[in-house]
CSV table of C-alpha atoms and ligand atoms in Angstrom, one decimal:
chain,number,residue,atom,x,y,z
A,1,UNK,CA,101.8,95.9,206.1
A,2,UNK,CA,102.9,98.8,208.4
A,3,UNK,CA,105.6,100.6,206.6
A,4,UNK,CA,106.7,102.4,209.8
A,5,UNK,CA,108.0,99.1,211.3
A,6,UNK,CA,110.1,98.1,208.3
A,7,UNK,CA,113.9,97.7,208.7
A,8,UNK,CA,116.3,99.8,206.6
A,9,UNK,CA,117.0,96.8,204.4
A,10,UNK,CA,113.3,96.2,203.8
A,11,UNK,CA,112.9,99.9,203.0
A,12,UNK,CA,115.7,99.6,200.4
A,13,UNK,CA,113.8,96.8,198.7
A,14,UNK,CA,110.8,99.0,198.4
A,15,UNK,CA,113.0,101.9,197.0
A,16,UNK,CA,114.5,99.6,194.5
A,17,UNK,CA,111.1,98.4,193.3
A,18,UNK,CA,110.0,101.9,192.9
A,19,UNK,CA,113.2,102.9,191.0
A,20,UNK,CA,112.5,100.0,188.6
A,21,UNK,CA,108.9,101.3,188.2
A,22,UNK,CA,110.2,104.8,187.4
A,23,UNK,CA,112.8,103.4,185.0
A,24,UNK,CA,110.0,101.5,183.1
A,25,UNK,CA,108.0,104.7,183.0
A,26,UNK,CA,110.8,106.6,181.2
A,27,UNK,CA,111.8,103.8,178.8
A,28,UNK,CA,109.5,104.9,175.9
A,29,UNK,CA,110.9,108.4,176.0
A,30,UNK,CA,114.5,107.2,176.1
A,31,UNK,CA,113.9,105.1,173.0
A,32,UNK,CA,112.1,107.9,171.2
A,33,UNK,CA,114.7,110.4,172.2
A,34,UNK,CA,117.4,108.6,170.1
A,35,UNK,CA,115.3,109.1,166.9
A,36,UNK,CA,114.6,112.8,167.4
A,37,UNK,CA,116.8,115.0,165.2
A,38,UNK,CA,118.5,117.8,167.2
A,39,UNK,CA,120.6,120.8,166.1
A,40,UNK,CA,123.5,119.4,168.3
A,41,UNK,CA,123.4,116.0,166.5
A,42,UNK,CA,123.2,117.5,163.0
A,43,UNK,CA,126.3,119.7,163.1
A,44,UNK,CA,128.0,117.9,160.1
A,45,UNK,CA,124.9,118.1,157.9
A,46,UNK,CA,124.4,121.8,158.7
A,47,UNK,CA,128.0,122.6,158.0
A,48,UNK,CA,127.7,121.0,154.6
A,49,UNK,CA,124.6,123.1,153.9
A,50,UNK,CA,126.4,126.2,155.1
A,51,UNK,CA,129.3,125.6,152.7
A,52,UNK,CA,126.8,125.2,149.8
A,53,UNK,CA,125.1,128.4,150.8
A,54,UNK,CA,128.3,130.4,151.2
A,55,UNK,CA,129.4,129.2,147.7
A,56,UNK,CA,126.0,130.2,146.2
A,57,UNK,CA,126.0,133.7,147.8
A,58,UNK,CA,129.7,134.3,147.3
A,59,UNK,CA,130.1,134.7,151.1
A,60,UNK,CA,132.9,134.1,153.5
A,61,UNK,CA,133.1,132.7,157.0
A,62,UNK,CA,133.4,136.3,158.3
A,63,UNK,CA,130.2,137.2,156.3
A,64,UNK,CA,128.4,134.3,157.9
A,65,UNK,CA,129.1,135.7,161.4
A,66,UNK,CA,127.8,139.1,160.5
A,67,UNK,CA,124.1,139.5,161.2
A,68,UNK,CA,123.7,142.4,158.8
A,69,UNK,CA,125.0,140.0,156.0
A,70,UNK,CA,122.5,137.3,157.3
A,71,UNK,CA,119.6,139.8,157.0
A,72,UNK,CA,120.7,141.3,153.7
A,73,UNK,CA,121.2,137.9,152.1
A,74,UNK,CA,117.9,136.3,153.2
A,75,UNK,CA,116.5,133.8,150.8
A,76,UNK,CA,113.4,135.3,149.2
A,77,UNK,CA,113.2,133.6,145.8
A,78,UNK,CA,112.4,130.1,144.7
A,79,UNK,CA,115.3,130.2,142.2
A,80,UNK,CA,117.9,130.7,145.0
A,81,UNK,CA,116.2,128.3,147.4
A,82,UNK,CA,116.0,125.5,144.8
A,83,UNK,CA,119.8,125.6,144.6
A,84,UNK,CA,120.0,124.6,148.3
A,85,UNK,CA,116.9,122.5,148.8
A,86,UNK,CA,115.6,119.8,146.5
A,87,UNK,CA,112.2,121.2,145.5
A,88,UNK,CA,109.8,119.5,143.1
A,89,UNK,CA,108.2,121.6,140.4
A,90,UNK,CA,104.9,121.5,142.3
A,91,UNK,CA,106.7,122.8,145.5
A,92,UNK,CA,108.3,125.6,143.5
A,93,UNK,CA,105.0,126.6,142.0
A,94,UNK,CA,103.4,126.6,145.5
A,95,UNK,CA,106.1,128.7,147.0
A,96,UNK,CA,105.7,131.3,144.1
A,97,UNK,CA,101.9,131.3,144.5
A,98,UNK,CA,101.8,131.6,148.3
A,99,UNK,CA,104.7,134.0,148.4
A,100,UNK,CA,102.9,136.5,146.3
A,101,UNK,CA,100.2,136.7,149.0
A,102,UNK,CA,102.2,136.1,152.2
A,103,UNK,CA,105.7,137.3,152.4
A,104,UNK,CA,108.5,134.9,153.1
A,105,UNK,CA,112.2,135.4,153.9
A,106,UNK,CA,114.7,133.2,155.7
A,107,UNK,CA,118.3,134.0,156.8
A,108,UNK,CA,121.0,131.8,155.2
A,109,UNK,CA,121.7,130.5,158.7
A,110,UNK,CA,118.1,129.3,159.1
A,111,UNK,CA,118.1,127.8,155.6
A,112,UNK,CA,121.3,125.8,156.6
A,113,UNK,CA,119.2,124.0,159.3
A,114,UNK,CA,116.7,122.7,156.8
A,115,UNK,CA,116.7,119.1,155.5
A,116,UNK,CA,117.2,119.5,151.8
A,117,UNK,CA,115.3,116.4,151.0
A,118,UNK,CA,112.4,116.4,153.4
A,119,UNK,CA,109.5,118.8,152.9
A,120,UNK,CA,108.3,117.9,156.3
A,121,UNK,CA,111.4,119.0,158.0
A,122,UNK,CA,110.2,121.1,161.0
A,123,UNK,CA,112.6,124.0,160.2
A,124,UNK,CA,111.5,124.0,156.6
A,125,UNK,CA,107.8,124.0,157.5
A,126,UNK,CA,108.2,127.0,159.8
A,127,UNK,CA,109.7,129.0,157.1
A,128,UNK,CA,108.9,127.9,153.5
A,129,UNK,CA,105.4,128.7,152.2
A,130,UNK,CA,103.0,125.8,151.7
A,131,UNK,CA,99.8,125.5,149.6
A,132,UNK,CA,97.8,125.0,152.8
A,133,UNK,CA,98.1,128.7,153.6
A,134,UNK,CA,95.9,129.6,150.7
A,135,UNK,CA,93.3,126.9,151.5
A,136,UNK,CA,92.6,128.4,154.9
A,137,UNK,CA,89.0,129.6,155.3
A,138,UNK,CA,88.9,129.8,159.1
A,139,UNK,CA,91.6,132.2,160.0
A,140,UNK,CA,91.3,135.9,160.7
A,141,UNK,CA,93.9,138.6,160.3
A,142,UNK,CA,93.7,139.8,163.9
A,143,UNK,CA,92.0,137.0,166.0
A,144,UNK,CA,93.4,138.5,169.2
A,145,UNK,CA,91.8,141.9,168.5
A,146,UNK,CA,95.2,143.6,169.1
A,147,UNK,CA,93.8,146.6,167.3
A,148,UNK,CA,91.2,147.0,170.0
A,149,UNK,CA,93.9,146.9,172.7
A,150,UNK,CA,96.1,149.7,171.4
A,151,UNK,CA,95.4,152.9,173.2
A,152,UNK,CA,98.1,154.7,171.3
A,153,UNK,CA,99.9,153.6,168.1
A,154,UNK,CA,102.6,150.9,168.7
A,155,UNK,CA,101.3,150.0,172.1
A,156,UNK,CA,99.3,146.9,173.0
A,157,UNK,CA,97.9,146.8,176.5
A,158,UNK,CA,96.1,143.7,177.7
A,159,UNK,CA,97.0,143.7,181.4
A,160,UNK,CA,96.9,146.0,184.4
A,161,UNK,CA,100.6,146.4,185.0
A,162,UNK,CA,102.4,145.8,181.7
A,163,UNK,CA,102.3,146.5,178.0
A,164,UNK,CA,103.9,145.9,174.7
A,165,UNK,CA,105.7,148.4,172.4
A,166,UNK,CA,106.0,147.3,168.8
A,167,UNK,CA,109.3,148.7,167.8
A,168,UNK,CA,109.6,147.3,164.2
A,169,UNK,CA,107.9,145.0,161.7
A,170,UNK,CA,111.1,143.4,160.7
A,171,UNK,CA,112.3,139.8,161.5
A,172,UNK,CA,115.3,137.8,160.4
A,173,UNK,CA,112.9,135.1,159.2
A,174,UNK,CA,109.2,135.3,158.6
A,175,UNK,CA,107.5,132.4,160.4
A,176,UNK,CA,104.6,130.7,158.5
A,177,UNK,CA,102.7,130.6,161.8
A,178,UNK,CA,103.2,134.2,162.8
A,179,UNK,CA,100.3,135.8,164.6
A,180,UNK,CA,101.3,139.2,163.4
A,181,UNK,CA,101.7,138.4,159.8
A,182,UNK,CA,99.2,141.2,159.0
A,183,UNK,CA,101.9,143.7,160.1
A,184,UNK,CA,104.6,142.2,157.9
A,185,UNK,CA,104.4,144.1,154.7
A,186,UNK,CA,106.7,144.2,151.7
A,187,UNK,CA,108.9,146.8,153.3
A,188,UNK,CA,110.8,146.4,156.6
A,189,UNK,CA,110.3,149.4,158.8
A,190,UNK,CA,111.3,150.4,162.2
A,191,UNK,CA,108.7,152.3,164.2
A,192,UNK,CA,109.5,156.0,163.7
A,193,UNK,CA,111.2,157.7,166.7
A,194,UNK,CA,108.4,160.2,167.2
A,195,UNK,CA,105.9,157.4,167.5
A,196,UNK,CA,108.1,155.6,170.0
A,197,UNK,CA,108.3,158.9,171.9
A,198,UNK,CA,104.5,158.9,172.1
A,199,UNK,CA,104.5,155.4,173.4
A,200,UNK,CA,107.0,156.4,176.0
A,201,UNK,CA,104.8,159.4,177.0
A,202,UNK,CA,101.9,157.0,177.4
A,203,UNK,CA,103.9,154.9,179.8
A,204,UNK,CA,105.1,158.0,181.7
A,205,UNK,CA,101.5,159.0,182.2
A,206,UNK,CA,100.5,155.6,183.6
A,207,UNK,CA,102.3,154.9,186.8
A,208,UNK,CA,100.8,151.4,187.1
A,209,UNK,CA,102.9,150.2,184.2
A,210,UNK,CA,105.9,148.4,185.7
A,211,UNK,CA,106.9,146.0,182.9
A,212,UNK,CA,107.5,146.9,179.3
A,213,UNK,CA,108.0,144.4,176.5
A,214,UNK,CA,109.7,145.6,173.3
A,215,UNK,CA,108.7,143.4,170.4
A,216,UNK,CA,107.6,143.7,166.8
A,217,UNK,CA,108.5,142.0,164.5
A,218,UNK,CA,111.7,141.3,166.3
A,219,UNK,CA,113.1,143.7,168.8
A,220,UNK,CA,116.7,142.8,167.9
A,221,UNK,CA,116.3,144.0,164.4
A,222,UNK,CA,116.8,147.5,165.8
A,223,UNK,CA,120.4,148.7,165.9
A,224,UNK,CA,122.3,149.1,169.1
A,225,UNK,CA,121.9,152.9,169.1
A,226,UNK,CA,118.1,152.7,168.9
A,227,UNK,CA,117.9,150.0,171.5
A,228,UNK,CA,120.1,151.9,173.8
A,229,UNK,CA,118.0,155.0,173.4
A,230,UNK,CA,114.6,153.4,174.1
A,231,UNK,CA,115.9,151.3,177.0
A,232,UNK,CA,117.5,154.4,178.4
A,233,UNK,CA,114.3,156.4,178.1
A,234,UNK,CA,112.5,153.5,180.0
A,235,UNK,CA,115.1,153.6,182.7
A,236,UNK,CA,114.3,157.3,183.3
A,237,UNK,CA,110.7,156.3,184.1
A,238,UNK,CA,110.7,155.5,187.8
A,239,UNK,CA,107.7,153.1,187.8
A,240,UNK,CA,109.1,150.9,185.0
A,241,UNK,CA,110.8,148.1,187.0
A,242,UNK,CA,111.5,145.6,184.2
A,243,UNK,CA,112.2,145.7,180.5
A,244,UNK,CA,111.7,142.6,178.3
A,245,UNK,CA,112.7,142.1,174.6
A,246,UNK,CA,111.0,139.7,172.3
A,247,UNK,CA,113.4,138.3,169.7
A,248,UNK,CA,113.6,135.1,167.6
A,249,UNK,CA,117.1,135.9,166.5
A,250,UNK,CA,118.8,133.4,168.9
A,251,UNK,CA,116.9,130.8,166.8
A,252,UNK,CA,116.8,132.3,163.3
A,253,UNK,CA,120.0,134.5,163.2
A,254,UNK,CA,122.1,133.9,166.3
A,255,UNK,CA,124.8,136.0,164.8
A,256,UNK,CA,122.7,139.0,165.9
A,257,UNK,CA,123.7,138.4,169.6
A,258,UNK,CA,126.9,140.3,169.3
A,259,UNK,CA,129.2,141.5,172.2
A,260,UNK,CA,128.1,145.1,171.2
A,261,UNK,CA,124.4,144.2,171.7
A,262,UNK,CA,125.1,142.5,175.0
A,263,UNK,CA,127.0,145.6,176.2
A,264,UNK,CA,123.9,147.7,175.5
A,265,UNK,CA,121.6,145.3,177.3
A,266,UNK,CA,123.9,145.1,180.3
A,267,UNK,CA,123.6,148.9,180.8
A,268,UNK,CA,119.9,148.7,181.3
A,269,UNK,CA,119.2,145.9,183.8
A,270,UNK,CA,116.9,144.3,184.7
A,271,UNK,CA,116.5,143.2,181.1
A,272,UNK,CA,114.9,139.8,180.1
A,273,UNK,CA,114.7,138.2,176.7
A,274,UNK,CA,111.8,136.1,175.4
A,275,UNK,CA,112.7,133.9,172.5
A,276,UNK,CA,110.9,131.3,170.4
A,277,UNK,CA,112.4,127.9,169.8
A,278,UNK,CA,109.9,125.4,168.5
A,279,UNK,CA,111.8,122.2,167.7
A,280,UNK,CA,115.0,120.6,169.0
A,281,UNK,CA,116.6,121.0,165.5
A,282,UNK,CA,116.8,124.7,166.2
A,283,UNK,CA,119.0,124.2,169.3
A,284,UNK,CA,122.4,124.3,167.6
A,285,UNK,CA,125.9,125.2,168.7
A,286,UNK,CA,125.5,128.7,167.2
A,287,UNK,CA,122.2,129.2,169.1
A,288,UNK,CA,123.9,127.9,172.3
A,289,UNK,CA,126.7,130.5,171.8
A,290,UNK,CA,124.2,133.3,171.3
A,291,UNK,CA,122.3,132.3,174.5
A,292,UNK,CA,125.6,132.0,176.4
A,293,UNK,CA,126.5,135.5,175.4
A,294,UNK,CA,123.1,136.8,176.6
A,295,UNK,CA,123.2,134.9,179.9
A,296,UNK,CA,126.8,136.0,180.6
A,297,UNK,CA,125.5,139.6,180.1
A,298,UNK,CA,123.1,138.8,183.0
A,299,UNK,CA,120.0,138.5,180.7
A,300,UNK,CA,117.7,135.6,181.7
A,301,UNK,CA,116.1,134.0,178.6
A,302,UNK,CA,112.6,132.5,178.5
A,303,UNK,CA,111.3,130.4,175.7
A,304,UNK,CA,107.8,130.9,174.2
A,305,UNK,CA,107.1,127.9,172.0
A,306,UNK,CA,104.0,127.7,169.9
A,307,UNK,CA,102.3,124.3,169.7
A,308,UNK,CA,102.3,123.5,166.0
A,309,UNK,CA,101.1,120.5,164.1
A,310,UNK,CA,103.9,118.5,162.5
A,311,UNK,CA,106.6,120.6,164.3
A,312,UNK,CA,106.3,119.9,168.0
A,313,UNK,CA,102.8,118.4,168.8
A,314,UNK,CA,104.4,115.3,170.2
A,315,UNK,CA,105.1,114.8,173.9
A,316,UNK,CA,108.6,113.3,173.3
A,317,UNK,CA,109.6,116.1,170.9
A,318,UNK,CA,108.3,118.8,173.3
A,319,UNK,CA,110.2,117.2,176.2
A,320,UNK,CA,113.4,116.9,174.2
A,321,UNK,CA,113.0,120.6,173.1
A,322,UNK,CA,112.7,121.7,176.7
A,323,UNK,CA,115.6,119.6,177.9
A,324,UNK,CA,117.8,120.9,175.1
A,325,UNK,CA,116.8,124.4,176.0
A,326,UNK,CA,117.8,124.0,179.7
A,327,UNK,CA,121.2,122.8,178.6
A,328,UNK,CA,121.8,126.1,176.9
A,329,UNK,CA,120.3,128.0,179.9
A,330,UNK,CA,117.0,128.9,178.3
A,331,UNK,CA,114.0,128.4,180.6
A,332,UNK,CA,110.9,127.0,178.9
A,333,UNK,CA,108.3,129.6,179.8
A,334,UNK,CA,105.1,129.2,177.7
A,335,UNK,CA,103.7,126.9,175.1
A,336,UNK,CA,101.1,128.9,173.2
A,337,UNK,CA,98.2,127.3,171.6
A,338,UNK,CA,98.3,128.4,167.9
A,339,UNK,CA,95.8,131.1,167.1
A,340,UNK,CA,93.5,131.1,164.1
A,341,UNK,CA,95.4,133.6,162.0
A,342,UNK,CA,94.7,133.8,158.3
A,343,UNK,CA,96.8,131.4,156.3
A,344,UNK,CA,98.1,129.5,159.4
A,345,UNK,CA,95.3,127.3,160.6
A,346,UNK,CA,96.8,124.1,159.2
A,347,UNK,CA,99.2,124.3,162.2
A,348,UNK,CA,96.5,124.3,164.8
A,349,UNK,CA,96.1,121.2,167.0
A,350,UNK,CA,93.3,120.3,169.3
A,351,UNK,CA,93.6,121.7,172.8
A,352,UNK,CA,93.4,118.2,174.2
A,353,UNK,CA,96.7,117.5,172.5
A,354,UNK,CA,98.4,120.4,174.3
A,355,UNK,CA,96.9,119.2,177.6
A,356,UNK,CA,98.2,115.7,176.9
A,357,UNK,CA,101.7,117.1,176.3
A,358,UNK,CA,101.5,118.9,179.7
A,359,UNK,CA,100.3,115.7,181.3
A,360,UNK,CA,103.3,113.8,179.8
A,361,UNK,CA,105.8,116.4,181.0
A,362,UNK,CA,104.6,116.8,184.6
A,363,UNK,CA,106.5,114.3,186.8
A,364,UNK,CA,108.3,112.8,183.8
A,365,UNK,CA,110.9,115.6,183.6
A,366,UNK,CA,112.1,118.3,186.0
A,367,UNK,CA,109.8,121.2,186.8
A,368,UNK,CA,112.3,123.6,185.2
A,369,UNK,CA,111.6,121.9,181.8
A,370,UNK,CA,107.8,122.4,182.2
A,371,UNK,CA,106.4,125.6,180.7
A,372,UNK,CA,102.8,126.8,181.1
A,373,UNK,CA,100.4,125.9,178.3
A,374,UNK,CA,98.4,129.0,177.3
A,375,UNK,CA,95.4,130.0,175.2
A,376,UNK,CA,95.3,133.6,174.4
A,377,UNK,CA,91.6,134.5,174.9
A,378,UNK,CA,89.8,136.2,172.0
A,379,UNK,CA,89.4,139.9,171.9
A,380,UNK,CA,92.6,140.6,173.8
A,381,UNK,CA,91.3,139.2,177.1
A,382,UNK,CA,94.7,137.7,177.8
A,383,UNK,CA,96.6,134.5,178.6
A,384,UNK,CA,94.5,131.7,180.0
A,385,UNK,CA,96.4,128.6,181.3
A,386,UNK,CA,95.2,125.2,180.2
A,387,UNK,CA,96.1,122.6,182.8
A,388,UNK,CA,95.5,118.9,183.3
A,389,UNK,CA,93.2,118.3,186.3
A,390,UNK,CA,95.0,117.2,189.5
A,391,UNK,CA,92.4,118.2,192.1
A,392,UNK,CA,89.6,115.7,191.8
A,393,UNK,CA,87.3,116.8,194.6
A,394,UNK,CA,87.3,118.9,197.7
A,395,UNK,CA,85.6,118.1,201.0
A,396,UNK,CA,85.6,119.9,204.3
A,397,UNK,CA,88.9,118.7,205.6
A,398,UNK,CA,90.5,116.7,202.8
A,399,UNK,CA,90.9,116.8,199.1
A,400,UNK,CA,91.2,114.1,196.5
A,401,UNK,CA,94.2,114.5,194.3
A,402,UNK,CA,95.5,112.7,191.2
A,403,UNK,CA,99.3,112.4,191.0
A,404,UNK,CA,101.3,112.7,187.8
A,405,UNK,CA,101.1,108.9,187.5
A,406,UNK,CA,97.4,108.8,187.9
A,407,UNK,CA,97.3,107.6,191.6
A,408,UNK,CA,94.2,108.9,193.3
A,409,UNK,CA,94.8,109.9,197.0
A,410,UNK,CA,93.3,111.7,199.8
A,411,UNK,CA,95.2,114.7,201.2
A,412,UNK,CA,94.5,116.6,204.4
A,413,UNK,CA,93.1,120.1,203.9
A,414,UNK,CA,93.0,121.6,207.3
A,415,UNK,CA,94.8,124.8,208.5
A,416,UNK,CA,96.6,122.9,211.2
A,417,UNK,CA,98.4,119.9,209.7
B,1,SF4,S1,109.9,136.1,164.6
B,1,SF4,FE1,108.0,136.5,165.7
B,1,SF4,S2,107.1,138.3,164.8
B,1,SF4,FE2,108.7,137.6,163.4
B,1,SF4,S3,107.6,136.3,161.9
B,1,SF4,FE3,108.3,135.0,163.5
B,1,SF4,S4,106.6,134.8,165.0
B,1,SF4,FE4,106.3,136.6,163.7
């Protein structure tokens, strides 16, 4: 049949058939979506947990909104945690054991997102120590060789035009999958000012550096004054075009995103924030409010999820996460393949699982909701994208492509089309 000779009505029949095909394609996700817990659906449950926590800590509504209170009152003992979560004796023992080797701490806010009865709750698993951490024999402390890419203290440089300054080792919550857990000691410390000054001097002396990422730990654990100073110093360096800050506080302690912080960031544009949501349960009204404040201050927010077994290694969960993020104006940016860091390898999935997730995203949701799946190459050799294969073969003047639905087609490959 020659499609060019069809009438408008006949074309509509085709379009309708195609629309039905597309609707059938999305049906499994629509069904699964209803069963995926999200922070926006669990408001009532989280409010109940919050009230229990405030009572336990003797806090007020005002305290809850204060990020200093959130950090000061982090849960760090089994005794306190067991008053909020239902823990078995075995779980209590495990947390004690693992906690004596690998530090743990969770803000009251983040604890309020945990399911008190489900040890597999994705928020709980990211934060509460598990016996699997001590069974790990494959992990290394520094699999990315960060120590070999640090030309001066506090700086990590893996790329030609950008670098990282680690400004603190502190976080509002210590993630069980953290790639930098070796830096998280018993004591929270900001990088001393003279060391930061040396990092700034390094940048001044290297005119090819146009993009600087402040991270840690969590860059928003610095107070406004220190952030204002360091961003101001970077502003004075002509060749620094862009500043980025890495912070998980929009997820773990959104109270940190205060008007005062936003005022500081606004002074130093262009400023970008990279954050780290891993599961739709973390996208709550409080997180939405924090992201709204940042975006109103002109700060674009990108999300760097980590692909984690039992937390988001499911195409439907990852799709829902990315769609929830777009609703709060956070752009899904990367999905990192989890690295073999000591005590975290139980979170690692096969790479094929990540590629399948990318395959299930492409075409099945809008491009804005599709991040890049990345493996960080060993020894600090940088981000390497992992992509499903869409180019099947290439001949002189045409290529064979595979569409998102798996249709194989020829496509002209000449300079004059
Ligand atoms: S917030 Fe980032 S740096 Fe801090 S513990 Fe989590 S992953 Fe590590």
